[in-house]
mmCIF file of C-alpha atoms in Angstrom:
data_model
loop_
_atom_site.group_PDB
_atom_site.id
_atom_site.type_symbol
_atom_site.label_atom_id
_atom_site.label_comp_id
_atom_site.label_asym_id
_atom_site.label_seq_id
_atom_site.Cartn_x
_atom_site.Cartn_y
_atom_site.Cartn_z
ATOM 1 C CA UNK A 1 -2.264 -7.832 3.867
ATOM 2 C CA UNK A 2 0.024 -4.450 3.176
ATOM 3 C CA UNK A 3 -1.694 -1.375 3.527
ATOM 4 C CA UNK A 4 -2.824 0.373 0.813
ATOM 5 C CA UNK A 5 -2.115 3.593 -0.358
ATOM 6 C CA UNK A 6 -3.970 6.955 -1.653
ATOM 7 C CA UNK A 7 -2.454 9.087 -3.640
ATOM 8 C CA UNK A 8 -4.186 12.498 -4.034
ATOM 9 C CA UNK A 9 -4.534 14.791 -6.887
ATOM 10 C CA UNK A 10 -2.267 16.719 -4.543
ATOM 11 C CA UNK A 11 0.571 14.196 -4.403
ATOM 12 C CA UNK A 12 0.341 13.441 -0.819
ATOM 13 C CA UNK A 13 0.038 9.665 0.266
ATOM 14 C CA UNK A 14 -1.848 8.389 2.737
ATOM 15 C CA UNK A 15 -1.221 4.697 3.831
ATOM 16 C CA UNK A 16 -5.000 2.948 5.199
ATOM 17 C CA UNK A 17 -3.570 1.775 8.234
ATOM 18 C CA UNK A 18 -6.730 1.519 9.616
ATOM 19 C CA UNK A 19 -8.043 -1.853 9.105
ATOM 20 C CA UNK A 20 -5.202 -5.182 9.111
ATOM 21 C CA UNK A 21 -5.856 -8.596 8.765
ATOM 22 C CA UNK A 22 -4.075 -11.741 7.660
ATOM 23 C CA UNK A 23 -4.064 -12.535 3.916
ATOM 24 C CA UNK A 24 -7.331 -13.946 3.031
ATOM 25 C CA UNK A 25 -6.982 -17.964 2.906
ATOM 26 C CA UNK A 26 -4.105 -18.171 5.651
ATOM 27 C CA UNK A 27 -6.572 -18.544 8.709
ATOM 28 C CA UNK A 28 -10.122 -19.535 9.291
ATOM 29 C CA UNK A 29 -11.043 -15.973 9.653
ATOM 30 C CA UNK A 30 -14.232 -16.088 12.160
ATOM 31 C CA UNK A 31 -14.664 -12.108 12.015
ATOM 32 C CA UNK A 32 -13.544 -10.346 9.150
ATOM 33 C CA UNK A 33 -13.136 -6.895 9.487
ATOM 34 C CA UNK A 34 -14.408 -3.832 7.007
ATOM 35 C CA UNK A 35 -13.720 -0.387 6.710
ATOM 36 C CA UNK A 36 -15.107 2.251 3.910
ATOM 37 C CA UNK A 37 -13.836 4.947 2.138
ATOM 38 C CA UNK A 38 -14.823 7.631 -0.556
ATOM 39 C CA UNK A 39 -11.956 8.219 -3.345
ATOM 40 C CA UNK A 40 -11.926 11.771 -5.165
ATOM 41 C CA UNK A 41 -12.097 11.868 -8.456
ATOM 42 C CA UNK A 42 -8.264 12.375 -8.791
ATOM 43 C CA UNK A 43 -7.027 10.069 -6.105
ATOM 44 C CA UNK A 44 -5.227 7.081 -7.069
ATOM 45 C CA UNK A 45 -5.626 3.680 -4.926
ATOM 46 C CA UNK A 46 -1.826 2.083 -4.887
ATOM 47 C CA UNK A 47 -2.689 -1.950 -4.020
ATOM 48 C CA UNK A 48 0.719 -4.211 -3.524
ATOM 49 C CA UNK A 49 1.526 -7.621 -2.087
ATOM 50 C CA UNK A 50 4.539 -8.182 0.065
ATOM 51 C CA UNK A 51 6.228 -9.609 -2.904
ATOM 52 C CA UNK A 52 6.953 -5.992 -3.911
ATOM 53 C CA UNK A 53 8.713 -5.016 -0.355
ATOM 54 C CA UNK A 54 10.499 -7.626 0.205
ATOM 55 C CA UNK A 55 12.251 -7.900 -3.365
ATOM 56 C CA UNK A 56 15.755 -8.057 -3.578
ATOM 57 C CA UNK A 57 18.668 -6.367 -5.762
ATOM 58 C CA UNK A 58 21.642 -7.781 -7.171
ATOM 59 C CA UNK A 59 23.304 -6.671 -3.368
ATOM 60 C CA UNK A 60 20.169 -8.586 -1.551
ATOM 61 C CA UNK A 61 19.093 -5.627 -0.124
ATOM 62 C CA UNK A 62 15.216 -5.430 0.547
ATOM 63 C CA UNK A 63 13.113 -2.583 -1.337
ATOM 64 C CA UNK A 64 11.279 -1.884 1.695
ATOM 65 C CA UNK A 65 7.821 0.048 2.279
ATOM 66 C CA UNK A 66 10.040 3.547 3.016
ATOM 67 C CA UNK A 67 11.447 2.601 -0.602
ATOM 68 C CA UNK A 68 8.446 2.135 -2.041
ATOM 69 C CA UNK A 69 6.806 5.216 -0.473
ATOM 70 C CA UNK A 70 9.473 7.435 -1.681
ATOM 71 C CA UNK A 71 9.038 6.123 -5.474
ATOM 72 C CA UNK A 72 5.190 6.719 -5.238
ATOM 73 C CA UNK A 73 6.020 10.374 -4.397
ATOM 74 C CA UNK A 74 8.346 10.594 -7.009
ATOM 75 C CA UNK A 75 6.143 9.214 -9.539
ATOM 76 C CA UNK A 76 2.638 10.436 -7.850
ATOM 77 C CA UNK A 77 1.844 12.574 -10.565
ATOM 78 C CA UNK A 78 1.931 9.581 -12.994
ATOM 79 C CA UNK A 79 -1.071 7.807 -14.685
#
């Protein structure tokens, strides 16, 4: 249910923000939204659970989305 990312031959990241709906299996979903989209051939398509932003360190401080963001532009160049 987090938002994935794009990360374009460019660097820049785009969060799909577009389309949000529970986790699959949590509710009876009656309606189930879609959305599309077309990928260059250099973009990179960042998928993560919640398990990722919410971690901890040794301090119990969260590794948030803002966190996580600034690591994947960092790193966007990266395989």
């Amino acid at each position: 249910h987090n938002y994935p990312i794009i990360i374009s031959e460019n660097s820049e990241l785009q969060v799909l923000n577009k389309t949000h709906m529970p986790p699959l299996g949590i509710l009876k979903a009656k309606n189930i939204k879609h959305s599309s989209l077309i990928l260059n051939n250099n973009d990179k398509l960042f998928l993560y659970t919640d398990g990722l932003t919410e971690s901890m360190n040794n301090k119990e401080e969260l590794f948030t989305t803002g966190a996580l963001l600034e690591l994947l532009t960092k790193n966007a160049k990266l395989n």
